[in-house]
Amino acid sequence: DAGITQSPRHKVTETGTPVTLRCHQTENHRYMYWYRQDPGHGLRLIHYSYGVKDTDKGEVSDGYSVSRSKTEDFLLTLESATSSQTSVYFCAISEGTGGHYGYTFGSGTRLTVV
Amino acid sequence: QQQVKQSPQSLIVQKGGISIINCAYENTAFDYFPWYQQFPGKGPALLIAIRPDVSEKKEGRFTISFNKSAKQFSLHIMDSQPGDSATYFCAAAKSGANSKLTFGKGITLSVRP
């Protein structure tokens, strides 16, 4: 998707290992979000950021941490990956107050924890 | 508590038919209601959105109908095409600093040729 890139696109990792997913944007948008998508659960918010070094928890934040040291990058870290964290992870960006400007989503990272 | 509920859970429609997806919300403070469309292997993309000052918004074959008193809004896809086969998410948000979208669980639409 234009302006937002997620890496890696696919990753297989072992239980107990740390994993970092990267979201990079070129739109200079203030707001960034990390979601996970699982069958039957839809999109669930993990963490979000409303500016450099300003982050907050979403509804499913346990086991995840984030960092945003630059406007363009939002990192999601699984401190010690578990099988329950096998999922598709999406990053999204928003120009203004999240709800009224629409979100632009990345193409996702498919993470498998074995 | 699920603040945004979609129905049905899945939908199969014949080509040329009308697809109707419903969404109900809990929070009366919500004042922005978008629909997102997601194709396999892709991220969701904004399809169409409405605010409660209007009861209907149309963009091409896609129409949102909004019923404030019932706290419901729906997506209508006219002349459904196989290319419309995707997952559709409704969402809602309220005004205010750092407001975030609350998404429904999504429904899978299959349009048969």
PDB file of C-alpha atoms in Angstrom:
ATOM      1  CA  ASP A   1       0.000   0.000   0.000  1.00  0.00           C
ATOM      2  CA  ALA A   2       1.238   3.437  -0.912  1.00  0.00           C
ATOM      3  CA  GLY A   3       3.021   5.241   1.907  1.00  0.00           C
ATOM      4  CA  ILE A   4       3.099   2.413   4.431  1.00  0.00           C
ATOM      5  CA  THR A   5       5.350  -0.631   4.470  1.00  0.00           C
ATOM      6  CA  GLN A   6       5.449  -3.545   6.865  1.00  0.00           C
ATOM      7  CA  SER A   7       8.406  -5.864   7.296  1.00  0.00           C
ATOM      8  CA  PRO A   8       8.873  -8.717   7.225  1.00  0.00           C
ATOM      9  CA  ARG A   9       5.856  -9.948   5.249  1.00  0.00           C
ATOM     10  CA  HIS A  10       6.183 -13.462   6.618  1.00  0.00           C
ATOM     11  CA  LYS A  11       8.044 -14.841   9.608  1.00  0.00           C
ATOM     12  CA  VAL A  12       8.288 -18.156  11.380  1.00  0.00           C
ATOM     13  CA  THR A  13       9.809 -18.104  14.830  1.00  0.00           C
ATOM     14  CA  GLU A  14      10.206 -20.400  17.785  1.00  0.00           C
ATOM     15  CA  THR A  15       8.359 -20.161  21.073  1.00  0.00           C
ATOM     16  CA  GLY A  16      10.210 -18.020  23.589  1.00  0.00           C
ATOM     17  CA  THR A  17      12.187 -15.953  21.104  1.00  0.00           C
ATOM     18  CA  PRO A  18      11.808 -12.177  20.794  1.00  0.00           C
ATOM     19  CA  VAL A  19      10.359 -10.847  17.541  1.00  0.00           C
ATOM     20  CA  THR A  20      10.178  -7.311  16.194  1.00  0.00           C
ATOM     21  CA  LEU A  21       7.869  -6.209  13.417  1.00  0.00           C
ATOM     22  CA  ARG A  22       8.420  -2.925  11.658  1.00  0.00           C
ATOM     23  CA  CYS A  23       5.993  -0.417  10.225  1.00  0.00           C
ATOM     24  CA  HIS A  24       7.397   2.383   8.088  1.00  0.00           C
ATOM     25  CA  GLN A  25       5.399   5.294   6.661  1.00  0.00           C
ATOM     26  CA  THR A  26       6.289   8.061   4.272  1.00  0.00           C
ATOM     27  CA  GLU A  27       3.098  10.117   4.817  1.00  0.00           C
ATOM     28  CA  ASN A  28       4.282  11.998   7.941  1.00  0.00           C
ATOM     29  CA  HIS A  29       1.065  10.996   9.694  1.00  0.00           C
ATOM     30  CA  ARG A  30       0.888  11.515  13.412  1.00  0.00           C
ATOM     31  CA  TYR A  31      -1.146   8.448  14.380  1.00  0.00           C
ATOM     32  CA  MET A  32      -0.001   4.847  14.000  1.00  0.00           C
ATOM     33  CA  TYR A  33      -1.615   1.614  15.124  1.00  0.00           C
ATOM     34  CA  TRP A  34      -0.838  -2.072  15.440  1.00  0.00           C
ATOM     35  CA  TYR A  35      -3.666  -4.613  15.005  1.00  0.00           C
ATOM     36  CA  ARG A  36      -3.817  -8.349  14.929  1.00  0.00           C
ATOM     37  CA  GLN A  37      -6.349 -10.218  12.828  1.00  0.00           C
ATOM     38  CA  ASP A  38      -7.576 -13.667  13.798  1.00  0.00           C
ATOM     39  CA  PRO A  39     -10.523 -15.729  12.526  1.00  0.00           C
ATOM     40  CA  GLY A  40     -13.617 -15.012  14.577  1.00  0.00           C
ATOM     41  CA  HIS A  41     -12.072 -12.001  16.260  1.00  0.00           C
ATOM     42  CA  GLY A  42     -11.717  -9.490  13.464  1.00  0.00           C
ATOM     43  CA  LEU A  43      -9.257  -6.669  14.015  1.00  0.00           C
ATOM     44  CA  ARG A  44      -8.046  -6.142  17.551  1.00  0.00           C
ATOM     45  CA  LEU A  45      -5.956  -3.159  18.597  1.00  0.00           C
ATOM     46  CA  ILE A  46      -2.646  -4.020  20.258  1.00  0.00           C
ATOM     47  CA  HIS A  47      -0.962  -0.638  20.722  1.00  0.00           C
ATOM     48  CA  TYR A  48      -1.180   2.765  19.162  1.00  0.00           C
ATOM     49  CA  SER A  49       0.862   5.948  18.966  1.00  0.00           C
ATOM     50  CA  TYR A  50      -0.189   9.570  18.713  1.00  0.00           C
ATOM     51  CA  GLY A  51       3.268  10.977  18.221  1.00  0.00           C
ATOM     52  CA  VAL A  52       6.945  10.325  18.699  1.00  0.00           C
ATOM     53  CA  LYS A  53       7.490   8.587  22.022  1.00  0.00           C
ATOM     54  CA  ASP A  54       3.756   8.800  22.796  1.00  0.00           C
ATOM     55  CA  THR A  55       2.223   5.340  22.854  1.00  0.00           C
ATOM     56  CA  ASP A  56      -0.631   3.630  24.630  1.00  0.00           C
ATOM     57  CA  LYS A  57      -2.139   0.195  25.074  1.00  0.00           C
ATOM     58  CA  GLY A  58      -4.994  -1.263  23.100  1.00  0.00           C
ATOM     59  CA  GLU A  59      -7.353  -4.076  24.016  1.00  0.00           C
ATOM     60  CA  VAL A  60      -4.876  -6.961  23.563  1.00  0.00           C
ATOM     61  CA  SER A  61      -1.532  -5.507  24.643  1.00  0.00           C
ATOM     62  CA  ASP A  62      -0.319  -8.256  26.992  1.00  0.00           C
ATOM     63  CA  GLY A  63       2.932  -9.767  25.707  1.00  0.00           C
ATOM     64  CA  TYR A  64       3.588  -6.889  23.302  1.00  0.00           C
ATOM     65  CA  SER A  65       5.565  -3.672  23.516  1.00  0.00           C
ATOM     66  CA  VAL A  66       6.029  -0.838  21.031  1.00  0.00           C
ATOM     67  CA  SER A  67       8.410   1.966  20.332  1.00  0.00           C
ATOM     68  CA  ARG A  68       8.257   5.070  18.186  1.00  0.00           C
ATOM     69  CA  SER A  69      11.480   7.059  18.133  1.00  0.00           C
ATOM     70  CA  LYS A  70      10.783   8.655  14.742  1.00  0.00           C
ATOM     71  CA  THR A  71       7.570   9.791  13.086  1.00  0.00           C
ATOM     72  CA  GLU A  72       7.982   7.311  10.261  1.00  0.00           C
ATOM     73  CA  ASP A  73       8.684   4.121  12.230  1.00  0.00           C
ATOM     74  CA  PHE A  74       6.514   2.179  14.675  1.00  0.00           C
ATOM     75  CA  LEU A  75       7.967  -1.069  15.995  1.00  0.00           C
ATOM     76  CA  LEU A  76       6.028  -3.906  17.568  1.00  0.00           C
ATOM     77  CA  THR A  77       7.981  -6.339  19.762  1.00  0.00           C
ATOM     78  CA  LEU A  78       6.867  -9.689  21.061  1.00  0.00           C
ATOM     79  CA  GLU A  79       9.094 -10.059  24.092  1.00  0.00           C
ATOM     80  CA  SER A  80       8.859 -13.860  24.217  1.00  0.00           C
ATOM     81  CA  ALA A  81       6.736 -15.255  21.424  1.00  0.00           C
ATOM     82  CA  THR A  82       3.992 -17.754  22.238  1.00  0.00           C
ATOM     83  CA  SER A  83       1.840 -19.894  19.953  1.00  0.00           C
ATOM     84  CA  SER A  84      -1.177 -17.728  20.813  1.00  0.00           C
ATOM     85  CA  GLN A  85       0.577 -14.852  19.074  1.00  0.00           C
ATOM     86  CA  THR A  86       0.457 -16.641  15.745  1.00  0.00           C
ATOM     87  CA  SER A  87      -1.565 -14.178  13.713  1.00  0.00           C
ATOM     88  CA  VAL A  88      -1.586 -11.660  10.917  1.00  0.00           C
ATOM     89  CA  TYR A  89      -0.402  -8.278  12.114  1.00  0.00           C
ATOM     90  CA  PHE A  90      -1.454  -5.036  10.466  1.00  0.00           C
ATOM     91  CA  CYS A  91      -0.083  -1.571  10.900  1.00  0.00           C
ATOM     92  CA  ALA A  92      -2.275   1.428  10.150  1.00  0.00           C
ATOM     93  CA  ILE A  93      -1.697   5.165   9.913  1.00  0.00           C
ATOM     94  CA  SER A  94      -4.019   8.119  10.273  1.00  0.00           C
ATOM     95  CA  GLU A  95      -3.537  11.778   9.482  1.00  0.00           C
ATOM     96  CA  GLY A  96      -5.586  13.114  12.348  1.00  0.00           C
ATOM     97  CA  THR A  97      -7.690  12.070  15.285  1.00  0.00           C
ATOM     98  CA  GLY A  98      -8.022   8.396  14.515  1.00  0.00           C
ATOM     99  CA  GLY A  99     -11.709   8.161  13.939  1.00  0.00           C
ATOM    100  CA  HIS A 100     -12.342  10.990  11.513  1.00  0.00           C
ATOM    101  CA  TYR A 101      -9.617  10.724   8.948  1.00  0.00           C
ATOM    102  CA  GLY A 102      -9.800   7.073   8.013  1.00  0.00           C
ATOM    103  CA  TYR A 103      -7.006   4.584   8.417  1.00  0.00           C
ATOM    104  CA  THR A 104      -4.565   3.409   5.787  1.00  0.00           C
ATOM    105  CA  PHE A 105      -3.440  -0.146   6.439  1.00  0.00           C
ATOM    106  CA  GLY A 106      -0.255  -1.889   5.451  1.00  0.00           C
ATOM    107  CA  SER A 107      -0.256  -5.258   3.706  1.00  0.00           C
ATOM    108  CA  GLY A 108       0.328  -7.175   6.901  1.00  0.00           C
ATOM    109  CA  THR A 109       2.882  -9.526   8.451  1.00  0.00           C
ATOM    110  CA  ARG A 110       1.964 -13.173   8.794  1.00  0.00           C
ATOM    111  CA  LEU A 111       3.686 -14.462  11.939  1.00  0.00           C
ATOM    112  CA  THR A 112       3.824 -18.122  12.863  1.00  0.00           C
ATOM    113  CA  VAL A 113       5.129 -19.167  16.267  1.00  0.00           C
ATOM    114  CA  VAL A 114       6.112 -22.837  16.415  1.00  0.00           C
TER     115      VAL A 114
ATOM    116  CA  GLN B   1     -18.541  -5.972  25.592  1.00  0.00           C
ATOM    117  CA  GLN B   2     -18.561  -5.761  21.851  1.00  0.00           C
ATOM    118  CA  GLN B   3     -19.387  -2.191  20.924  1.00  0.00           C
ATOM    119  CA  VAL B   4     -19.857  -2.808  17.209  1.00  0.00           C
ATOM    120  CA  LYS B   5     -21.670  -5.927  16.020  1.00  0.00           C
ATOM    121  CA  GLN B   6     -21.971  -7.071  12.429  1.00  0.00           C
ATOM    122  CA  SER B   7     -24.510  -9.376  10.857  1.00  0.00           C
ATOM    123  CA  PRO B   8     -24.738 -11.758   9.148  1.00  0.00           C
ATOM    124  CA  GLN B   9     -21.448 -13.573   9.796  1.00  0.00           C
ATOM    125  CA  SER B  10     -21.157 -14.582   6.170  1.00  0.00           C
ATOM    126  CA  LEU B  11     -23.082 -13.861   3.015  1.00  0.00           C
ATOM    127  CA  ILE B  12     -23.425 -15.505  -0.367  1.00  0.00           C
ATOM    128  CA  VAL B  13     -25.043 -13.531  -3.166  1.00  0.00           C
ATOM    129  CA  GLN B  14     -25.574 -14.203  -6.845  1.00  0.00           C
ATOM    130  CA  LYS B  15     -23.973 -11.926  -9.389  1.00  0.00           C
ATOM    131  CA  GLY B  16     -26.185  -8.934 -10.039  1.00  0.00           C
ATOM    132  CA  GLY B  17     -27.933  -9.206  -6.692  1.00  0.00           C
ATOM    133  CA  ILE B  18     -27.947  -6.816  -3.737  1.00  0.00           C
ATOM    134  CA  SER B  19     -25.616  -7.512  -0.815  1.00  0.00           C
ATOM    135  CA  ILE B  20     -26.696  -6.089   2.530  1.00  0.00           C
ATOM    136  CA  ILE B  21     -24.467  -6.072   5.592  1.00  0.00           C
ATOM    137  CA  ASN B  22     -25.700  -4.692   8.882  1.00  0.00           C
ATOM    138  CA  CYS B  23     -23.910  -3.144  11.812  1.00  0.00           C
ATOM    139  CA  ALA B  24     -25.208  -2.194  15.263  1.00  0.00           C
ATOM    140  CA  TYR B  25     -23.367  -0.038  17.755  1.00  0.00           C
ATOM    141  CA  GLU B  26     -23.657   0.588  21.484  1.00  0.00           C
ATOM    142  CA  ASN B  27     -22.041   3.925  22.180  1.00  0.00           C
ATOM    143  CA  THR B  28     -24.286   6.890  21.373  1.00  0.00           C
ATOM    144  CA  ALA B  29     -21.210   9.133  21.359  1.00  0.00           C
ATOM    145  CA  PHE B  30     -20.015   7.530  18.104  1.00  0.00           C
ATOM    146  CA  ASP B  31     -20.259  10.002  15.256  1.00  0.00           C
ATOM    147  CA  TYR B  32     -18.198   8.496  12.441  1.00  0.00           C
ATOM    148  CA  PHE B  33     -19.096   5.221  10.755  1.00  0.00           C
ATOM    149  CA  PRO B  34     -16.823   3.805   8.032  1.00  0.00           C
ATOM    150  CA  TRP B  35     -16.828   0.538   6.145  1.00  0.00           C
ATOM    151  CA  TYR B  36     -13.597  -1.194   5.197  1.00  0.00           C
ATOM    152  CA  GLN B  37     -13.068  -3.780   2.466  1.00  0.00           C
ATOM    153  CA  GLN B  38     -10.343  -6.407   2.656  1.00  0.00           C
ATOM    154  CA  PHE B  39      -9.211  -8.751  -0.105  1.00  0.00           C
ATOM    155  CA  PRO B  40      -7.233 -11.918   0.706  1.00  0.00           C
ATOM    156  CA  GLY B  41      -3.598 -11.186   1.466  1.00  0.00           C
ATOM    157  CA  LYS B  42      -4.191  -7.445   1.685  1.00  0.00           C
ATOM    158  CA  GLY B  43      -4.847  -4.941   4.421  1.00  0.00           C
ATOM    159  CA  PRO B  44      -8.314  -3.432   4.894  1.00  0.00           C
ATOM    160  CA  ALA B  45      -9.053  -0.360   2.803  1.00  0.00           C
ATOM    161  CA  LEU B  46     -11.552   2.414   3.461  1.00  0.00           C
ATOM    162  CA  LEU B  47     -14.585   1.906   1.244  1.00  0.00           C
ATOM    163  CA  ILE B  48     -17.137   4.485   2.321  1.00  0.00           C
ATOM    164  CA  ALA B  49     -18.008   6.400   5.497  1.00  0.00           C
ATOM    165  CA  ILE B  50     -20.924   8.357   6.928  1.00  0.00           C
ATOM    166  CA  ARG B  51     -21.597  10.820   9.731  1.00  0.00           C
ATOM    167  CA  PRO B  52     -24.914  10.934  11.626  1.00  0.00           C
ATOM    168  CA  ASP B  53     -26.037  14.234  10.116  1.00  0.00           C
ATOM    169  CA  VAL B  54     -27.157  12.338   6.991  1.00  0.00           C
ATOM    170  CA  SER B  55     -29.229   9.172   6.675  1.00  0.00           C
ATOM    171  CA  GLU B  56     -27.691   7.863   3.480  1.00  0.00           C
ATOM    172  CA  LYS B  57     -24.517   8.193   1.441  1.00  0.00           C
ATOM    173  CA  LYS B  58     -23.924   6.700  -1.972  1.00  0.00           C
ATOM    174  CA  GLU B  59     -20.701   6.141  -3.869  1.00  0.00           C
ATOM    175  CA  GLY B  60     -21.144   4.220  -7.094  1.00  0.00           C
ATOM    176  CA  ARG B  61     -22.668   0.833  -6.304  1.00  0.00           C
ATOM    177  CA  PHE B  62     -22.027   1.215  -2.572  1.00  0.00           C
ATOM    178  CA  THR B  63     -24.523   2.886  -0.212  1.00  0.00           C
ATOM    179  CA  ILE B  64     -24.478   3.378   3.540  1.00  0.00           C
ATOM    180  CA  SER B  65     -27.844   3.731   5.258  1.00  0.00           C
ATOM    181  CA  PHE B  66     -27.802   5.146   8.786  1.00  0.00           C
ATOM    182  CA  ASN B  67     -30.518   4.887  11.452  1.00  0.00           C
ATOM    183  CA  LYS B  68     -29.542   6.925  14.485  1.00  0.00           C
ATOM    184  CA  SER B  69     -32.542   6.010  16.643  1.00  0.00           C
ATOM    185  CA  ALA B  70     -31.944   2.287  16.117  1.00  0.00           C
ATOM    186  CA  LYS B  71     -28.166   2.706  16.444  1.00  0.00           C
ATOM    187  CA  GLN B  72     -27.675   0.794  13.235  1.00  0.00           C
ATOM    188  CA  PHE B  73     -26.045   1.342   9.876  1.00  0.00           C
ATOM    189  CA  SER B  74     -25.810  -0.878   6.859  1.00  0.00           C
ATOM    190  CA  LEU B  75     -23.826  -1.309   3.664  1.00  0.00           C
ATOM    191  CA  HIS B  76     -25.696  -2.039   0.455  1.00  0.00           C
ATOM    192  CA  ILE B  77     -23.828  -3.265  -2.605  1.00  0.00           C
ATOM    193  CA  MET B  78     -25.963  -2.964  -5.715  1.00  0.00           C
ATOM    194  CA  ASP B  79     -25.383  -5.172  -8.772  1.00  0.00           C
ATOM    195  CA  SER B  80     -22.935  -7.302  -6.796  1.00  0.00           C
ATOM    196  CA  GLN B  81     -19.976  -8.635  -8.787  1.00  0.00           C
ATOM    197  CA  PRO B  82     -17.558 -11.511  -8.165  1.00  0.00           C
ATOM    198  CA  GLY B  83     -14.867  -8.856  -7.679  1.00  0.00           C
ATOM    199  CA  ASP B  84     -16.778  -7.637  -4.621  1.00  0.00           C
ATOM    200  CA  SER B  85     -16.008 -10.925  -2.864  1.00  0.00           C
ATOM    201  CA  ALA B  86     -14.058  -9.839   0.198  1.00  0.00           C
ATOM    202  CA  THR B  87     -14.249  -9.354   3.940  1.00  0.00           C
ATOM    203  CA  TYR B  88     -16.147  -6.253   5.060  1.00  0.00           C
ATOM    204  CA  PHE B  89     -15.632  -4.513   8.379  1.00  0.00           C
ATOM    205  CA  CYS B  90     -17.842  -1.854   9.858  1.00  0.00           C
ATOM    206  CA  ALA B  91     -16.332   0.503  12.399  1.00  0.00           C
ATOM    207  CA  ALA B  92     -17.246   3.467  14.571  1.00  0.00           C
ATOM    208  CA  ALA B  93     -15.512   6.279  16.405  1.00  0.00           C
ATOM    209  CA  LYS B  94     -16.334   9.338  18.431  1.00  0.00           C
ATOM    210  CA  SER B  95     -14.898  12.819  18.290  1.00  0.00           C
ATOM    211  CA  GLY B  96     -12.083  13.813  20.565  1.00  0.00           C
ATOM    212  CA  ALA B  97      -8.342  13.756  20.930  1.00  0.00           C
ATOM    213  CA  ASN B  98      -6.734  10.400  20.247  1.00  0.00           C
ATOM    214  CA  SER B  99     -10.064   8.795  19.379  1.00  0.00           C
ATOM    215  CA  LYS B 100      -9.722   5.383  17.781  1.00  0.00           C
ATOM    216  CA  LEU B 101     -11.848   3.291  15.489  1.00  0.00           C
ATOM    217  CA  THR B 102     -13.707   0.343  17.016  1.00  0.00           C
ATOM    218  CA  PHE B 103     -14.109  -2.424  14.441  1.00  0.00           C
ATOM    219  CA  GLY B 104     -16.726  -5.112  14.036  1.00  0.00           C
ATOM    220  CA  LYS B 105     -15.542  -8.692  13.563  1.00  0.00           C
ATOM    221  CA  GLY B 106     -16.004  -8.614   9.814  1.00  0.00           C
ATOM    222  CA  ILE B 107     -18.129 -10.649   7.449  1.00  0.00           C
ATOM    223  CA  THR B 108     -17.099 -12.596   4.382  1.00  0.00           C
ATOM    224  CA  LEU B 109     -19.053 -11.855   1.227  1.00  0.00           C
ATOM    225  CA  SER B 110     -18.963 -14.313  -1.659  1.00  0.00           C
ATOM    226  CA  VAL B 111     -20.553 -13.273  -4.943  1.00  0.00           C
ATOM    227  CA  ARG B 112     -21.221 -16.266  -7.170  1.00  0.00           C
ATOM    228  CA  PRO B 113     -20.960 -15.895 -10.959  1.00  0.00           C
TER     229      PRO B 113
END
